[in-house]
Short mmCIF file of C-alpha atoms in Angstrom, two decimals:
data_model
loop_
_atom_site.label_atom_id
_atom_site.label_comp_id
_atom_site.label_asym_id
_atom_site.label_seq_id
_atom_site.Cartn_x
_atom_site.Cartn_y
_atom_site.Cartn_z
CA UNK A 1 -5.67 4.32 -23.89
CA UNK A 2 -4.57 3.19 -20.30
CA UNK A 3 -3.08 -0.09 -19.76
CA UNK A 4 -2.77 -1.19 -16.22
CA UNK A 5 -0.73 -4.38 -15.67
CA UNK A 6 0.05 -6.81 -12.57
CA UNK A 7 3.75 -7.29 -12.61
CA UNK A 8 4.74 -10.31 -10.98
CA UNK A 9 4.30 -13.38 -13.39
CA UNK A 10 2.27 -11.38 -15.49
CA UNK A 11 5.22 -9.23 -17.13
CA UNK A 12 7.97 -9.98 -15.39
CA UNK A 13 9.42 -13.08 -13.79
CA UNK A 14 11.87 -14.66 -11.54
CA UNK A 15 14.24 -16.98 -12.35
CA UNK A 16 11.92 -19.84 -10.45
CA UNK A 17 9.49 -18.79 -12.82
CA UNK A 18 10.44 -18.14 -16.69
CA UNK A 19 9.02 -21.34 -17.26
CA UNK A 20 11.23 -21.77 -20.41
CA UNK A 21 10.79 -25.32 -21.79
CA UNK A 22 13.10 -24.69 -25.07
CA UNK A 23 16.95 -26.00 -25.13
CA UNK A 24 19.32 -23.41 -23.55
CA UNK A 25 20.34 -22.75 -26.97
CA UNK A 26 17.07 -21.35 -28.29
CA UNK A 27 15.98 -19.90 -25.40
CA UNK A 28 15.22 -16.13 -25.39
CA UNK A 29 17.85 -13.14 -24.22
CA UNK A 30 16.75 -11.90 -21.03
CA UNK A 31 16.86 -8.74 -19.61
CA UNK A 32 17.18 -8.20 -15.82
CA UNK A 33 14.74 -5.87 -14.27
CA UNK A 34 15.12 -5.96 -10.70
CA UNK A 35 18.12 -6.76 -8.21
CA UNK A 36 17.57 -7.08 -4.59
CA UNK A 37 20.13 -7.70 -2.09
CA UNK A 38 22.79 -7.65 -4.51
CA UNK A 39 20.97 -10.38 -6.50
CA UNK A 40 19.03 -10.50 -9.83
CA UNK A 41 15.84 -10.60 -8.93
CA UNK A 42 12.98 -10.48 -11.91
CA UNK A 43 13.25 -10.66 -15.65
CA UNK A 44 11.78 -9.65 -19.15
CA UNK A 45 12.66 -11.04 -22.31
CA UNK A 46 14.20 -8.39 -24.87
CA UNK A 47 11.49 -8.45 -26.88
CA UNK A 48 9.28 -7.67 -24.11
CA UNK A 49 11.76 -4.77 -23.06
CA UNK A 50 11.30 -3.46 -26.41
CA UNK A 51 7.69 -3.67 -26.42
CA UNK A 52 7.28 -1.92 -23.08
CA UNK A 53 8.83 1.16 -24.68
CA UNK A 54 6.54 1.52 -27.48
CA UNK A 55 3.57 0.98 -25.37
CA UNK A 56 4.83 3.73 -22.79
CA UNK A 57 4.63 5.67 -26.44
CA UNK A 58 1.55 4.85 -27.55
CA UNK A 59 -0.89 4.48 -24.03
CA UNK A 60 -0.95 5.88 -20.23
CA UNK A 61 1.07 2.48 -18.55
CA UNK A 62 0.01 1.70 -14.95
CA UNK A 63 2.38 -0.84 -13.80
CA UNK A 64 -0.39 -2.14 -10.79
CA UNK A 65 0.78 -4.62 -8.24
CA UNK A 66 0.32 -6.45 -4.87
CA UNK A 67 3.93 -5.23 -4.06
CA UNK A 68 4.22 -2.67 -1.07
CA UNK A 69 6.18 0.57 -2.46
CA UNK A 70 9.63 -0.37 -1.45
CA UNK A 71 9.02 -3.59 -3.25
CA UNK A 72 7.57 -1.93 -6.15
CA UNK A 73 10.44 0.61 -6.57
CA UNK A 74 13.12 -2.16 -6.82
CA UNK A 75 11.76 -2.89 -10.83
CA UNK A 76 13.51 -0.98 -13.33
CA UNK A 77 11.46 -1.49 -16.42
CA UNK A 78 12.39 -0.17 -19.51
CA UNK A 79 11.31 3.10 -20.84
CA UNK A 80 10.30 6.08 -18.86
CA UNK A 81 9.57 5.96 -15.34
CA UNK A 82 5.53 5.57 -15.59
CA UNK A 83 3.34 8.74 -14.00
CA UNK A 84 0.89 6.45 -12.29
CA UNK A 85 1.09 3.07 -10.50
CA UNK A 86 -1.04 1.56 -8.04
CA UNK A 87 0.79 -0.28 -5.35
CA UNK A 88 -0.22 -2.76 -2.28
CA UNK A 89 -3.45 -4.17 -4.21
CA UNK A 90 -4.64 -0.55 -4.69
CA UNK A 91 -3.72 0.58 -1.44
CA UNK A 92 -1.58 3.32 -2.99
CA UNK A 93 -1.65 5.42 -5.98
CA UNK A 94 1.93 6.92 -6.93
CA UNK A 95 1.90 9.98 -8.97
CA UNK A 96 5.49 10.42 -9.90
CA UNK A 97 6.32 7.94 -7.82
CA UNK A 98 5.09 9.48 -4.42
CA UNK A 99 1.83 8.35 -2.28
CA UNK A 100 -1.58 10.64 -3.11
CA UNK A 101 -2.15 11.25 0.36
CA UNK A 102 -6.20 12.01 -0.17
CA UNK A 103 -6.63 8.64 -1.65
CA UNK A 104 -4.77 6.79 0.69
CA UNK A 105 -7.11 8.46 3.75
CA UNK A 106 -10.38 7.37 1.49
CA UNK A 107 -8.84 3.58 1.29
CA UNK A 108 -7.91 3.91 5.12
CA UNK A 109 -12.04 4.86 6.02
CA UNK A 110 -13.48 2.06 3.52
CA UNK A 111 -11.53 -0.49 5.10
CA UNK A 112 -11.98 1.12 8.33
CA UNK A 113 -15.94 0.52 7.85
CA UNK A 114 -16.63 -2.47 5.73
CA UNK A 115 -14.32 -5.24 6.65
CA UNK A 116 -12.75 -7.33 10.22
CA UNK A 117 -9.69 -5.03 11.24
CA UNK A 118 -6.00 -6.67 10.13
CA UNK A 119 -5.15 -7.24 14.17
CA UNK A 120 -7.58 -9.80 13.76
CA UNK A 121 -6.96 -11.33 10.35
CA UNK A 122 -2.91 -11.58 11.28
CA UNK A 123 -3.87 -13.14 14.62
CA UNK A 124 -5.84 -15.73 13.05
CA UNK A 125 -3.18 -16.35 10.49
CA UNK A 126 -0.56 -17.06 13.41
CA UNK A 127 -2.40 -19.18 14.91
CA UNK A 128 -3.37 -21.48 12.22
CA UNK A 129 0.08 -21.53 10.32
CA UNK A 130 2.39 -24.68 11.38
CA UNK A 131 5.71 -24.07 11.83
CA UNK A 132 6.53 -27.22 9.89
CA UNK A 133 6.04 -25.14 6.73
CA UNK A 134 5.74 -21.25 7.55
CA UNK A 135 8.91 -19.41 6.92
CA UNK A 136 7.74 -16.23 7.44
CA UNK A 137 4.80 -14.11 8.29
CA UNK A 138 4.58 -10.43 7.22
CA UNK A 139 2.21 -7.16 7.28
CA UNK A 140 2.31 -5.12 4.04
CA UNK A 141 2.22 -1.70 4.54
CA UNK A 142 -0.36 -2.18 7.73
CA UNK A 143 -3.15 -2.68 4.88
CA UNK A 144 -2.88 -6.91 4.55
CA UNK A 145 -0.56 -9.89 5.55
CA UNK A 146 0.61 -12.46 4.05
CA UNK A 147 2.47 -16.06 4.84
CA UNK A 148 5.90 -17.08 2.89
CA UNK A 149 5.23 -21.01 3.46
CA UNK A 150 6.94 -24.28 2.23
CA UNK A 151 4.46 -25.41 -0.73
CA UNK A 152 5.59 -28.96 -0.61
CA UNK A 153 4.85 -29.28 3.29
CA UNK A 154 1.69 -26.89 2.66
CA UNK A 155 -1.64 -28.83 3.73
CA UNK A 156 -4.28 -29.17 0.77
CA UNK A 157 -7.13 -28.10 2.11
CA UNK A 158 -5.22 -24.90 4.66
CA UNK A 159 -6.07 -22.18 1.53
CA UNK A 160 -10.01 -23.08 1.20
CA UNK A 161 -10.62 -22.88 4.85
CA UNK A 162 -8.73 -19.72 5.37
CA UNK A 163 -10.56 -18.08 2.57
CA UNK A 164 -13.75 -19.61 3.68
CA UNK A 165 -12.97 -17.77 7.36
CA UNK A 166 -11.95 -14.60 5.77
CA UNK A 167 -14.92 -13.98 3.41
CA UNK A 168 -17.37 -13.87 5.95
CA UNK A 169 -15.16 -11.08 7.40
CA UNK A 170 -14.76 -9.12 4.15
CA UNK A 171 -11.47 -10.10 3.14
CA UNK A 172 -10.12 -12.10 0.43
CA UNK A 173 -7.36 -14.77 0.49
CA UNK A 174 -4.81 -15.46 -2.41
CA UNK A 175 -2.24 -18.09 -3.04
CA UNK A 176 0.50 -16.91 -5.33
CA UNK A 177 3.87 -18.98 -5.39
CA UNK A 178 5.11 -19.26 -1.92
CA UNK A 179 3.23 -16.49 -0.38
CA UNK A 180 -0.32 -16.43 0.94
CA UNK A 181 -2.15 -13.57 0.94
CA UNK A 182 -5.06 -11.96 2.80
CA UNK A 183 -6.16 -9.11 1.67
CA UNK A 184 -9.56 -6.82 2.50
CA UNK A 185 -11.94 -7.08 -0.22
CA UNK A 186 -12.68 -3.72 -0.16
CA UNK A 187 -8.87 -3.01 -1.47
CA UNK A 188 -8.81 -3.23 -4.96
CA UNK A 189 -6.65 -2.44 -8.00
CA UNK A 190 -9.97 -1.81 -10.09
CA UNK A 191 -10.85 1.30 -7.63
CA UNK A 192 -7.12 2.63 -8.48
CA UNK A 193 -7.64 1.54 -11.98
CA UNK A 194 -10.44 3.89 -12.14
CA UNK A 195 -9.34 6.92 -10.50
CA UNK A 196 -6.45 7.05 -12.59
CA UNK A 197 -8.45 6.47 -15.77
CA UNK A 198 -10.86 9.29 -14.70
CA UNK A 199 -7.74 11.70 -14.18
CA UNK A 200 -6.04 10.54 -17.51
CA UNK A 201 -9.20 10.75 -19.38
CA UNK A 202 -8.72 7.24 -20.58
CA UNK A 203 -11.05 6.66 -23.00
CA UNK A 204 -10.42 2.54 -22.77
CA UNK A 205 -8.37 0.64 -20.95
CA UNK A 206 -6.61 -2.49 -21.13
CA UNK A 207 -5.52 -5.02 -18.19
CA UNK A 208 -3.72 -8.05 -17.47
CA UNK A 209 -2.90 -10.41 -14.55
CA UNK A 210 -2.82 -13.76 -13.28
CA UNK A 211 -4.08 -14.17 -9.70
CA UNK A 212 -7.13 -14.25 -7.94
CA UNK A 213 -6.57 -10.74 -6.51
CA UNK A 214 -6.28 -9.18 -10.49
CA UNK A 215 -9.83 -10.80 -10.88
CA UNK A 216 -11.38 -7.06 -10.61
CA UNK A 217 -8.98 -5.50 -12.52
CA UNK A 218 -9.69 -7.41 -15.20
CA UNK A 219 -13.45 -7.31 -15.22
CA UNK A 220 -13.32 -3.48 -15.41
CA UNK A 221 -11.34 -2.92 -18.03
CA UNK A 222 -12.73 -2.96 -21.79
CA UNK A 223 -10.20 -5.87 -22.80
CA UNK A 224 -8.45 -7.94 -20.44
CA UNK A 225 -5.58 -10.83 -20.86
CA UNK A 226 -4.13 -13.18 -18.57
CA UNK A 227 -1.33 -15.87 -19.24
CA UNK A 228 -1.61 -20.04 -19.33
CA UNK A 229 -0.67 -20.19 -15.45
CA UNK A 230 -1.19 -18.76 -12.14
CA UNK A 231 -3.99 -18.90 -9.69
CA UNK A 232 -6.69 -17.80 -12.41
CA UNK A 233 -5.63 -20.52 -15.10
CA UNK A 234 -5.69 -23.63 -12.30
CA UNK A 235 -9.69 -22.21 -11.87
CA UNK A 236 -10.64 -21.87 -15.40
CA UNK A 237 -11.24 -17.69 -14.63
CA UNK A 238 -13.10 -15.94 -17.46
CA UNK A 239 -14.58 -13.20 -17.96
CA UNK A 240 -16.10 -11.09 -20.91
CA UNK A 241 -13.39 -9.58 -23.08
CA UNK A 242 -10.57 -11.70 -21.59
CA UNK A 243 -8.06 -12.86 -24.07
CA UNK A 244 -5.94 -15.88 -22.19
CA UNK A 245 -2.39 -16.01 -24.08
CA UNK A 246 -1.56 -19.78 -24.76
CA UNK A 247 2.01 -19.35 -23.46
CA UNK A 248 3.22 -19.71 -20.05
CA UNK A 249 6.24 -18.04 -17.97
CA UNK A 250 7.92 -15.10 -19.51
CA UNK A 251 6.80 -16.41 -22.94
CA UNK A 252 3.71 -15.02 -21.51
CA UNK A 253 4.69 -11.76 -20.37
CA UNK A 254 5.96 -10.75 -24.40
CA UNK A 255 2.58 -12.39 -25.49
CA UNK A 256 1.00 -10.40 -23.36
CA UNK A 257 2.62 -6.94 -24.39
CA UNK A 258 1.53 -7.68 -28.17
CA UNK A 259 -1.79 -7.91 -27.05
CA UNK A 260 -2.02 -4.32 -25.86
CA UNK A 261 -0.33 -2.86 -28.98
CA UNK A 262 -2.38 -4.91 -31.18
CA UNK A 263 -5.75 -3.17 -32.46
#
């Protein structure tokens, strides 16, 4: 069995959002997965922890995220470090943690020939961000961009015309927490997905996630689960074999982990 699983707000959170709506008193030990600059960063619960180990027993584990590498190398989840991951939206595939240089050169001519090129994506994006709520505009491993913005000051309808202008260009546009993405459609997690299933000789494989840009990952896999929030829940996203866990925040995330070791 291969399980390949988003990370952020899928299994593990941020403080911003664990979502916990129990009194301090009850609420669940948490274990701290990720630091950056000095800081903790992301959390599981220890439940979860625990679960993660005896799924990295039982099934090939493909943590698979949006997350460039550097970003992706800052989790420490428990268990052993996993063979496989896919990182930057399938951009990269990690085998023992280093880049497979032949598929990053067949992602590189794919994008090269079926979508608009990122120069002109990240130009549009600069000039239709306001300053009033952009905080900062990045490039993610020169594959996509993506805007850090001020939700609160965020117009309503800025999202569904920037995804409107990027589909007819072959790219896809995400909003996940602060950060809005734009990613080519041709780069998927579901092509990784694949690859590594083929070389594992997975004979079924589970996925979960919660955004708009897992929404291929989990229509290839055999069963699929996604949590109670996130970009997928707030459209009503189904699709067949999709368990949606009733929980929300890192509740979620645990949920979520009995779901793969569950027959």
């Amino acid at each position: 069995m291969l399980v390949a699983s988003d990370l952020d707000r899928t299994l593990i959170y941020s403080a911003a959002a664990l979502g916990l709506t129990v009194p301090d008193a009850e609420a669940p030990r948490l274990l701290c997965v990720e630091v950056y600059e000095g800081k903790p960063l992301s959390y599981v619960t220890e439940a979860a922890a625990g679960l993660l180990v005896e799924l990295a027993e039982r099934a090939v584990f493909v943590p698979t995220t949006t997350r460039t590498r550097e970003q992706y190398h800052r989790v420490h989840l428990p268990g052993p470090v996993p063979r496989f991951a896919i990182c930057a939206n399938g951009g990269h595939l990690l085998v023992d943690g280093e880049t497979d240089p032949v598929w990053r050169a067949a992602v590189g001519r794919r994008l090269a020939a079926e979508c608009a090129p990122l120069d002109e994506v990240r130009a549009h994006l600069l000039h239709t961000a306001d300053p009033a709520w952009l905080l900062k505009e990045r490039v993610a491993e020169d594959l996509f961009a993506y805007l850090v913005v001020d939700r609160s000051l965020l117009p309503a309808g800025y999202v569904k015309e920037l995804g409107e202008w990027a589909v007819e260009r072959g790219w896809t546009v995400s909003l996940q927490g602060r950060k809005i993405y734009a990613v080519p459609r041709p780069l998927t997690k579901s092509a990784a997905m694949r690859e590594i299933a083929r070389r594992a000789e997975a004979d079924e494989v589970f996925a979960a996630g919660d955004s708009l840009l897992d929404a291929d990952l989990l229509t290839a896999a055999d069963r699929a689960w996604r949590p109670s929030h996130g970009e997928l829940a707030d459209t009503g996203w189904s699709t067949p074999g999709l368990t949606v866990v009733p929980e929300r925040g890192v509740a979620a995330g645990e949920q979520i982990l009995r779901g793969f070791l569950t027959p």
